[in-house]
Short mmCIF file of C-alpha atoms and ligand atoms in Angstrom, two decimals:
data_model
loop_
_atom_site.label_atom_id
_atom_site.label_comp_id
_atom_site.label_asym_id
_atom_site.label_seq_id
_atom_site.Cartn_x
_atom_site.Cartn_y
_atom_site.Cartn_z
CA UNK M 1 -21.74 56.82 -30.18
CA UNK M 2 -18.68 55.74 -27.84
CA UNK M 3 -15.10 55.77 -29.27
CA UNK M 4 -14.42 52.25 -27.56
CA UNK M 5 -14.96 49.37 -29.54
CA UNK M 6 -16.29 47.43 -26.41
CA UNK M 7 -19.00 49.76 -26.46
CA UNK M 8 -19.70 49.56 -30.09
CA UNK M 9 -17.21 52.04 -31.35
CA UNK M 10 -14.55 51.45 -34.28
CA UNK M 11 -11.58 48.86 -33.86
CA UNK M 12 -8.40 50.53 -33.29
CA UNK M 13 -7.06 47.84 -35.48
CA UNK M 14 -9.10 45.75 -38.10
CA UNK M 15 -6.45 43.74 -39.33
CA UNK M 16 -5.46 40.57 -37.11
CA UNK M 17 -1.87 40.27 -35.83
CA UNK M 18 -0.05 37.47 -37.52
CA UNK M 19 -0.50 33.92 -36.24
CA UNK M 20 2.15 31.72 -34.54
CA UNK M 21 3.87 29.76 -35.33
CA UNK M 22 5.58 30.66 -38.16
CA UNK M 23 6.40 27.84 -40.79
CA UNK M 24 7.35 27.51 -44.57
CA UNK M 25 8.61 24.93 -46.81
CA UNK M 26 11.66 24.32 -44.71
CA UNK M 27 9.44 22.94 -41.97
CA UNK M 28 7.69 20.49 -44.13
CA UNK M 29 11.05 19.34 -45.72
CA UNK M 30 12.68 18.75 -42.35
CA UNK M 31 9.71 16.76 -41.09
CA UNK M 32 9.55 14.98 -44.41
CA UNK M 33 13.11 14.17 -44.04
CA UNK M 34 12.58 12.45 -40.61
CA UNK M 35 9.75 10.27 -41.83
CA UNK M 36 11.66 9.04 -44.88
CA UNK M 37 14.40 8.23 -42.60
CA UNK M 38 12.47 5.92 -40.31
CA UNK M 39 14.25 7.49 -37.21
CA UNK M 40 11.06 9.10 -35.75
CA UNK M 41 11.56 8.42 -32.06
CA UNK M 42 14.37 9.62 -29.41
CA UNK M 43 15.72 5.98 -29.21
CA UNK M 44 18.61 5.18 -29.09
CA UNK M 45 19.14 8.55 -27.53
CA UNK M 46 20.47 11.35 -28.75
CA UNK M 47 18.89 10.75 -32.11
CA UNK M 48 20.87 12.68 -34.87
CA UNK M 49 18.56 15.65 -35.11
CA UNK M 50 18.37 16.02 -31.56
CA UNK M 51 22.27 15.56 -31.17
CA UNK M 52 22.49 18.50 -33.70
CA UNK M 53 19.55 20.64 -31.65
CA UNK M 54 21.83 20.26 -28.37
CA UNK M 55 25.05 21.14 -30.00
CA UNK M 56 23.06 24.49 -32.11
CA UNK M 57 21.14 25.42 -28.91
CA UNK M 58 24.27 25.55 -26.63
CA UNK M 59 25.68 27.84 -29.58
CA UNK M 60 22.98 30.12 -29.34
CA UNK M 61 22.61 30.46 -25.87
CA UNK M 62 26.70 30.56 -25.61
CA UNK M 63 27.45 27.80 -22.98
CA UNK M 64 26.34 24.92 -20.83
CA UNK M 65 25.82 21.40 -22.06
CA UNK M 66 22.45 20.49 -23.42
CA UNK M 67 19.95 17.71 -22.93
CA UNK M 68 16.76 18.24 -25.13
CA UNK M 69 13.92 16.35 -23.84
CA UNK M 70 9.78 16.07 -23.78
CA UNK M 71 8.77 19.51 -22.47
CA UNK M 72 9.82 22.46 -20.15
CA UNK M 73 8.22 21.11 -16.85
CA UNK M 74 10.22 17.67 -16.96
CA UNK M 75 13.20 19.80 -17.45
CA UNK M 76 13.00 21.05 -14.09
CA UNK M 77 12.25 17.88 -12.48
CA UNK M 78 14.91 16.09 -14.12
CA UNK M 79 17.35 19.27 -13.10
CA UNK M 80 16.45 18.84 -9.43
CA UNK M 81 16.75 14.87 -9.78
CA UNK M 82 20.54 15.05 -11.40
CA UNK M 83 21.41 17.52 -8.79
CA UNK M 84 20.19 14.87 -5.98
CA UNK M 85 17.54 17.09 -4.83
CA UNK M 86 14.36 14.93 -3.72
CA UNK M 87 12.01 14.13 -0.75
CA UNK M 88 11.44 16.61 1.62
CA UNK M 89 13.98 19.39 0.37
CA UNK M 90 12.79 22.66 -0.09
CA UNK M 91 13.12 24.64 -3.54
CA UNK M 92 12.02 28.27 -3.57
CA UNK M 93 10.06 29.76 -6.38
CA UNK M 94 8.45 32.69 -7.06
CA UNK M 95 4.83 33.64 -6.62
CA UNK M 96 4.12 34.78 -10.25
CA UNK M 97 4.64 32.33 -12.87
CA UNK M 98 3.37 29.30 -14.62
CA UNK M 99 2.13 26.17 -12.26
CA UNK M 100 5.09 24.12 -13.75
CA UNK M 101 7.55 26.00 -11.76
CA UNK M 102 5.86 24.63 -8.55
CA UNK M 103 4.77 21.26 -9.59
CA UNK M 104 8.46 20.16 -10.87
CA UNK M 105 9.71 20.04 -7.25
CA UNK M 106 6.85 18.17 -6.36
CA UNK M 107 7.14 15.60 -9.06
CA UNK M 108 10.79 15.42 -7.68
CA UNK M 109 9.48 14.73 -4.35
CA UNK M 110 10.76 18.24 -3.13
CA UNK M 111 8.53 20.96 -1.47
CA UNK M 112 7.94 24.37 -3.49
CA UNK M 113 8.46 27.20 -1.17
CA UNK M 114 6.86 30.40 -2.79
CA UNK M 115 8.01 33.87 -2.08
CA UNK M 116 7.11 37.37 -3.36
CA UNK M 117 8.41 38.91 -6.30
CA UNK M 118 9.99 42.43 -7.13
CA UNK M 119 7.38 44.77 -8.31
CA UNK M 120 9.83 46.54 -10.60
CA UNK M 121 10.44 43.65 -12.85
CA UNK M 122 7.81 40.89 -11.79
CA UNK M 123 10.75 38.44 -11.11
CA UNK M 124 11.49 36.88 -8.16
CA UNK M 125 12.77 39.07 -4.76
CA UNK M 126 15.88 37.96 -4.05
CA UNK M 127 15.67 39.59 -0.57
CA UNK M 128 12.25 37.63 0.11
CA UNK M 129 13.90 34.23 -1.13
CA UNK M 130 16.79 34.76 1.53
CA UNK M 131 14.35 35.14 4.14
CA UNK M 132 12.68 31.83 3.09
CA UNK M 133 15.66 30.08 3.30
CA UNK M 134 15.96 27.04 6.01
CA UNK M 135 18.05 24.05 6.53
CA UNK M 136 16.14 22.04 4.36
CA UNK M 137 16.43 24.75 1.34
CA UNK M 138 18.38 22.95 -1.64
CA UNK M 139 17.24 25.12 -4.47
CA UNK M 140 16.19 28.10 -6.28
CA UNK M 141 14.12 28.57 -9.55
CA UNK M 142 14.30 32.09 -10.59
CA UNK M 143 11.72 32.57 -13.66
CA UNK M 144 12.58 35.00 -16.18
CA UNK M 145 9.08 36.38 -16.82
CA UNK M 146 7.47 37.79 -20.04
CA UNK M 147 9.90 40.52 -20.90
CA UNK M 148 12.62 40.28 -18.16
CA UNK M 149 15.02 38.56 -16.29
CA UNK M 150 15.33 37.86 -12.63
CA UNK M 151 18.39 39.74 -10.99
CA UNK M 152 21.04 36.75 -11.72
CA UNK M 153 23.78 38.29 -9.91
CA UNK M 154 21.89 38.69 -6.64
CA UNK M 155 20.57 35.05 -7.10
CA UNK M 156 24.00 33.77 -7.65
CA UNK M 157 25.31 35.87 -4.54
CA UNK M 158 22.57 34.10 -2.50
CA UNK M 159 23.16 30.69 -4.05
CA UNK M 160 26.98 30.91 -3.05
CA UNK M 161 26.22 32.03 0.28
CA UNK M 162 23.87 29.06 1.15
CA UNK M 163 25.10 26.22 -1.14
CA UNK M 164 21.62 26.26 -3.45
CA UNK M 165 21.40 24.72 -6.65
CA UNK M 166 20.26 27.32 -9.28
CA UNK M 167 17.71 26.13 -11.86
CA UNK M 168 16.80 29.07 -14.26
CA UNK M 169 13.42 28.69 -15.51
CA UNK M 170 13.93 30.32 -19.07
CA UNK M 171 10.84 28.99 -20.75
CA UNK M 172 10.04 32.91 -21.66
CA UNK M 173 13.68 33.89 -22.44
CA UNK M 174 15.23 31.98 -25.57
CA UNK M 175 17.82 34.07 -26.62
CA UNK M 176 18.21 36.41 -23.69
CA UNK M 177 21.32 37.38 -22.33
CA UNK M 178 22.45 38.72 -18.72
CA UNK M 179 25.55 40.89 -18.89
CA UNK M 180 26.25 39.17 -22.01
CA UNK M 181 25.69 35.63 -20.61
CA UNK M 182 22.91 33.28 -22.03
CA UNK M 183 20.08 32.93 -19.93
CA UNK M 184 20.03 29.42 -18.59
CA UNK M 185 23.99 29.36 -18.50
CA UNK M 186 24.16 31.34 -15.61
CA UNK M 187 22.82 29.19 -13.10
CA UNK M 188 23.52 25.19 -12.67
CA UNK M 189 20.78 24.57 -15.04
CA UNK M 190 18.37 26.37 -17.50
CA UNK M 191 15.50 25.07 -18.57
CA UNK M 192 13.74 25.77 -21.95
CA UNK M 193 10.03 24.96 -23.23
CA UNK M 194 9.20 24.52 -26.89
CA UNK M 195 5.47 24.33 -26.33
CA UNK M 196 3.47 25.67 -29.14
CA UNK M 197 3.12 29.39 -27.91
CA UNK M 198 6.89 29.50 -27.13
CA UNK M 199 9.16 31.53 -29.37
CA UNK M 200 11.43 28.60 -30.24
CA UNK M 201 8.57 25.84 -30.70
CA UNK M 202 8.40 22.19 -31.79
CA UNK M 203 4.63 22.00 -30.53
CA UNK M 204 5.88 20.34 -27.46
CA UNK M 205 9.24 19.88 -26.26
CA UNK M 206 11.87 21.24 -23.95
CA UNK M 207 15.61 21.48 -23.60
CA UNK M 208 17.87 21.41 -20.47
CA UNK M 209 21.37 23.37 -20.15
CA UNK M 210 23.51 21.86 -17.54
CA UNK M 211 26.55 23.81 -16.13
CA UNK M 212 28.71 20.49 -16.19
CA UNK M 213 29.15 17.63 -18.45
CA UNK M 214 28.35 15.38 -14.94
CA UNK M 215 25.09 17.08 -14.62
CA UNK M 216 23.97 16.43 -18.45
CA UNK M 217 25.13 12.80 -18.06
CA UNK M 218 22.94 12.41 -15.42
CA UNK M 219 20.05 14.25 -16.85
CA UNK M 220 20.49 12.33 -20.13
CA UNK M 221 20.39 9.19 -18.09
CA UNK M 222 17.03 10.21 -16.16
CA UNK M 223 15.17 11.03 -19.32
CA UNK M 224 16.09 7.90 -21.01
CA UNK M 225 15.06 5.49 -18.84
CA UNK M 226 18.08 5.32 -16.47
CA UNK M 227 20.38 3.95 -19.19
CA UNK M 228 23.99 5.34 -18.43
CA UNK M 229 25.23 8.22 -20.82
CA UNK M 230 28.41 9.47 -21.69
CA UNK M 231 29.48 12.90 -20.07
CA UNK M 232 28.17 15.98 -21.60
CA UNK M 233 24.77 13.78 -22.41
CA UNK M 234 26.25 11.80 -25.40
CA UNK M 235 25.58 8.64 -26.53
CA UNK M 236 24.83 5.29 -23.97
CA UNK M 237 27.76 4.12 -22.41
CA UNK M 238 26.91 0.51 -21.64
CA UNK M 239 29.84 0.11 -19.49
CA UNK M 240 28.12 2.21 -16.74
CA UNK M 241 25.47 1.14 -14.42
CA UNK M 242 21.79 1.91 -14.75
CA UNK M 243 20.00 4.67 -12.58
CA UNK M 244 16.08 4.92 -12.16
CA UNK M 245 14.84 7.25 -14.74
CA UNK M 246 11.69 7.59 -17.20
CA UNK M 247 11.17 8.32 -20.84
CA UNK M 248 11.07 11.95 -21.43
CA UNK M 249 13.01 11.78 -24.42
CA UNK M 250 12.35 14.47 -27.56
CA UNK M 251 11.28 12.80 -30.63
CA UNK M 252 13.46 13.52 -33.98
CA UNK M 253 10.31 14.99 -35.83
CA UNK M 254 10.15 17.70 -33.11
CA UNK M 255 14.08 17.90 -32.97
CA UNK M 256 14.00 18.69 -36.63
CA UNK M 257 11.55 21.51 -36.21
CA UNK M 258 13.39 23.01 -33.50
CA UNK M 259 16.31 23.09 -36.01
CA UNK M 260 14.37 24.97 -38.73
CA UNK M 261 13.11 27.33 -35.82
CA UNK M 262 16.56 28.19 -34.78
CA UNK M 263 17.47 29.54 -38.32
CA UNK M 264 14.75 32.09 -38.09
CA UNK M 265 15.19 32.50 -34.37
CA UNK M 266 17.77 35.22 -34.30
CA UNK M 267 16.33 37.67 -37.07
CA UNK M 268 12.97 37.13 -34.91
CA UNK M 269 14.62 38.08 -31.79
CA UNK M 270 16.35 41.19 -32.73
CA UNK M 271 13.20 42.72 -34.43
CA UNK M 272 11.52 42.17 -31.40
CA UNK M 273 14.03 43.74 -29.08
CA UNK M 274 13.94 46.47 -31.30
CA UNK M 275 9.87 46.84 -31.37
CA UNK M 276 9.98 46.45 -27.37
CA UNK M 277 12.16 49.60 -26.97
CA UNK M 278 10.03 51.48 -29.46
CA UNK M 279 6.91 50.29 -26.97
CA UNK M 280 8.59 51.24 -23.95
CA UNK M 281 8.90 54.68 -25.09
CA UNK M 282 5.30 55.11 -26.35
CA UNK M 283 4.27 53.28 -23.48
CA UNK M 284 5.70 55.53 -20.94
CA UNK M 285 3.84 58.60 -21.95
CA UNK M 286 0.34 57.44 -21.35
CA UNK M 287 -0.91 58.55 -17.76
CA UNK M 288 -1.22 55.47 -15.33
CA UNK M 289 1.10 53.24 -17.34
CA UNK M 290 3.98 51.72 -15.65
CA UNK M 291 6.73 50.18 -18.04
CA UNK M 292 8.84 47.59 -16.22
CA UNK M 293 12.26 48.11 -15.30
CA UNK M 294 14.71 47.21 -18.14
CA UNK M 295 17.81 46.27 -16.18
CA UNK M 296 20.80 47.34 -17.93
CA UNK M 297 22.48 44.14 -17.35
CA UNK M 298 19.70 42.32 -19.46
CA UNK M 299 21.96 42.89 -22.42
CA UNK M 300 19.78 41.40 -24.96
CA UNK M 301 16.06 41.31 -24.06
CA UNK M 302 14.91 38.39 -26.22
CA UNK M 303 11.16 38.05 -24.92
CA UNK M 304 8.02 35.99 -25.09
CA UNK M 305 5.52 38.44 -24.03
CA UNK M 306 5.92 42.22 -23.42
CA UNK M 307 4.42 42.82 -19.63
CA UNK M 308 3.57 46.13 -18.78
CA UNK M 309 1.77 47.53 -15.47
CA UNK M 310 -1.05 50.06 -14.75
CA UNK M 311 -1.93 52.11 -11.67
CA UNK M 312 -5.39 51.56 -11.78
CA UNK M 313 -6.29 54.72 -9.74
CA UNK M 314 -4.76 56.98 -12.44
CA UNK M 315 -5.23 54.78 -15.38
CA UNK M 316 -8.87 54.73 -14.70
CA UNK M 317 -9.81 51.28 -14.94
CA UNK M 318 -8.36 47.93 -13.40
CA UNK M 319 -6.18 45.61 -15.58
CA UNK M 320 -8.80 43.14 -16.46
CA UNK M 321 -11.09 45.79 -17.78
CA UNK M 322 -8.36 47.67 -19.62
CA UNK M 323 -7.60 43.73 -21.16
CA UNK M 324 -11.19 43.15 -22.24
CA UNK M 325 -11.55 46.72 -24.02
CA UNK M 326 -7.91 46.06 -25.78
CA UNK M 327 -8.99 43.14 -27.04
CA UNK M 328 -12.27 44.40 -28.60
CA UNK M 329 -9.79 47.14 -30.04
CA UNK M 330 -8.34 44.02 -32.17
CA UNK M 331 -5.10 43.89 -29.72
CA UNK M 332 -4.33 40.31 -28.49
CA UNK M 333 -3.60 40.63 -24.65
CA UNK M 334 -3.92 39.10 -21.46
CA UNK M 335 -4.09 39.84 -17.64
CA UNK M 336 -1.39 37.14 -17.15
CA UNK M 337 -1.09 34.23 -14.50
CA UNK M 338 -2.84 34.34 -11.25
CA UNK M 339 -0.56 34.67 -7.99
CA UNK M 340 0.81 30.83 -7.45
CA UNK M 341 -1.16 30.66 -4.22
CA UNK M 342 -4.54 31.31 -5.81
CA UNK M 343 -3.67 29.71 -9.06
CA UNK M 344 -6.76 27.16 -9.79
CA UNK M 345 -4.27 25.25 -11.95
CA UNK M 346 -1.84 24.89 -8.76
CA UNK M 347 -4.19 23.40 -6.05
CA UNK M 348 -1.94 20.18 -5.26
CA UNK M 349 -3.56 19.74 -1.53
CA UNK M 350 -6.69 18.71 -3.78
CA UNK M 351 -5.02 16.06 -5.14
CA UNK M 352 -3.56 12.77 -3.38
CA UNK M 353 -0.15 13.53 -4.74
CA UNK M 354 2.59 12.59 -2.11
CA UNK M 355 4.13 15.74 -1.41
CA UNK M 356 1.35 18.04 -0.23
CA UNK M 357 -0.05 14.97 1.30
CA UNK M 358 3.19 14.64 3.28
CA UNK M 359 3.99 18.09 4.28
CA UNK M 360 0.67 19.79 4.40
CA UNK M 361 1.81 22.66 6.42
CA UNK M 362 3.62 23.86 3.21
CA UNK M 363 0.29 23.97 1.40
CA UNK M 364 -2.00 26.17 3.76
CA UNK M 365 -2.17 28.81 1.22
CA UNK M 366 -4.76 30.75 2.94
CA UNK M 367 -2.18 31.74 5.57
CA UNK M 368 0.10 32.72 2.94
CA UNK M 369 0.32 36.72 1.88
CA UNK M 370 2.37 37.73 -1.26
CA UNK M 371 1.36 41.63 -1.74
CA UNK M 372 3.61 42.54 -4.86
CA UNK M 373 2.12 39.37 -6.73
CA UNK M 374 -1.21 39.98 -5.68
CA UNK M 375 -0.93 43.46 -6.59
CA UNK M 376 0.62 42.64 -10.16
CA UNK M 377 -2.10 39.53 -10.57
CA UNK M 378 -4.87 41.13 -9.39
CA UNK M 379 -4.65 44.63 -10.46
CA UNK M 380 -1.60 45.84 -12.74
CA UNK M 381 -0.51 43.49 -15.18
CA UNK M 382 -0.99 43.51 -18.85
CA UNK M 383 0.58 40.90 -21.00
CA UNK M 384 0.87 41.73 -24.82
CA UNK M 385 0.96 39.09 -27.45
CA UNK M 386 4.40 38.65 -29.13
CA UNK M 387 2.50 38.83 -32.74
CA UNK M 388 2.08 42.63 -31.57
CA UNK M 389 6.31 43.08 -31.88
CA UNK M 390 6.26 40.86 -35.26
CA UNK M 391 4.49 43.38 -37.68
CA UNK M 392 6.77 46.00 -37.19
CA UNK M 393 6.28 49.92 -35.82
CA UNK M 394 2.50 49.77 -36.97
CA UNK M 395 1.75 46.62 -34.83
CA UNK M 396 3.28 48.47 -31.80
CA UNK M 397 1.53 51.85 -32.84
CA UNK M 398 -1.76 50.27 -33.06
CA UNK M 399 -1.49 48.74 -29.50
CA UNK M 400 -0.14 51.91 -28.30
CA UNK M 401 -3.20 53.96 -29.85
CA UNK M 402 -5.52 51.45 -28.54
CA UNK M 403 -4.27 51.88 -24.86
CA UNK M 404 -4.31 55.71 -25.15
CA UNK M 405 -8.01 55.58 -26.36
CA UNK M 406 -9.11 53.37 -23.50
CA UNK M 407 -7.32 55.64 -20.79
CA UNK M 408 -8.83 58.70 -22.32
CA UNK M 409 -12.35 57.18 -22.00
CA UNK M 410 -11.63 55.06 -18.77
CA UNK M 411 -14.46 57.22 -17.29
CA UNK M 412 -17.07 55.51 -19.77
CA UNK M 413 -16.08 52.11 -18.91
CA UNK M 414 -16.46 52.92 -15.07
CA UNK M 415 -19.75 54.43 -15.87
CA UNK M 416 -21.12 51.30 -17.71
CA UNK M 417 -19.83 49.10 -15.08
CA UNK M 418 -17.86 46.71 -17.86
C1 PLP O 501 7.42 29.94 -16.98
C2 PLP O 501 6.87 28.69 -17.57
N1 PLP O 501 7.75 27.69 -16.78
C3 PLP O 501 7.79 26.43 -17.53
C4 PLP O 501 6.68 25.88 -18.33
C5 PLP O 501 6.33 24.71 -18.93
O1 PLP O 501 6.51 24.27 -20.29
P1 PLP O 501 5.79 23.45 -21.05
O2 PLP O 501 4.63 23.39 -21.01
O3 PLP O 501 6.86 23.04 -22.02
O4 PLP O 501 5.70 21.83 -19.82
C6 PLP O 501 6.07 27.26 -19.00
C7 PLP O 501 5.06 26.99 -20.25
O5 PLP O 501 4.16 26.20 -20.52
C8 PLP O 501 6.31 28.03 -18.66
O6 PLP O 501 5.65 29.74 -18.85
#
């Protein structure tokens, strides 16, 4: 009989990894309190729970002016609009990310310009970003992907040289730090998602960290139907003029859940960080496995998914086969996103959206070539679920044992044509 679960052999891990989100009586009590208060919504903005969340989130990330809002996509659209970036402006985004990083500029009327990634971290390649800069480039959105952070020193130097606005997409980086500075506090803006899979979740939600109180006031106005807000994004200031805005407010129920999530967050993140270091060491012994670079400037490694790479020729199979086999072994994993220009979720030229219709020359994906992103997305990347790191060394040991077993029996997978 085969050793591999996918071929009928015994599973490496029979006990399921724990579910997400984690919750207890505190979440129920917090939501009940909001329900009983009658103050469910985000109007007038900010509600008491939303204001408390803004304060606590800034304390955790260590800087900025926080404006909580509906999700981690509008956060980026609002950031661009607050910075005065719009119609026809170019915004640089990495080829390896969730589609929101590129759809947010389009929602603001700007054009996403896709550039390749650095293979050692899977984050934006600053050299490639510089090559893509034109007189129309106004902003760059580095993504702190999976378990890594983009090189924020290089990105900030580039931004200074070319006067660009930097919006850090921190949907995967709550609690992470770069040279002791919180993710999202280094650029002009930091965009965070509280969507259900994220390490701080309210089901749906997001928060935007702004560098200055002026930017936060603009962002608060844009998400609150254009009402003018005090510096820092505080209460409405009726003496000031309305601008164009929409309703992207966070509900008080969601804010209450985030506040309870924050009580647990630091302990969860510290534990994940320890387990990630343990995982780095264990995986690096397996032939054909490449542990992504952990830059020493990435001082606190709070992450969303742990990503490692394989060299298929040495490992024995491609990443999709490894993931299928790993999943069968009881290890929750994924091959990750497709490269942005191939991504089925990101095909704006098929829509009647204004930006791709007005600027079709930017959306000719067949002529685009991002070799590093293609290599990561089509052959190499393996995304391990956060739950693996939540159940201590045993959770990690099981995942590593499964990868080892698959590598040792890779030829069998090749022979069976899986
Ligand atoms: C990298 C990245 N950016 C942005 C988002 C968008 O966040 P949301 O789903 O809250 O809109 C997500 C995930 O959902 C993401 O993974």
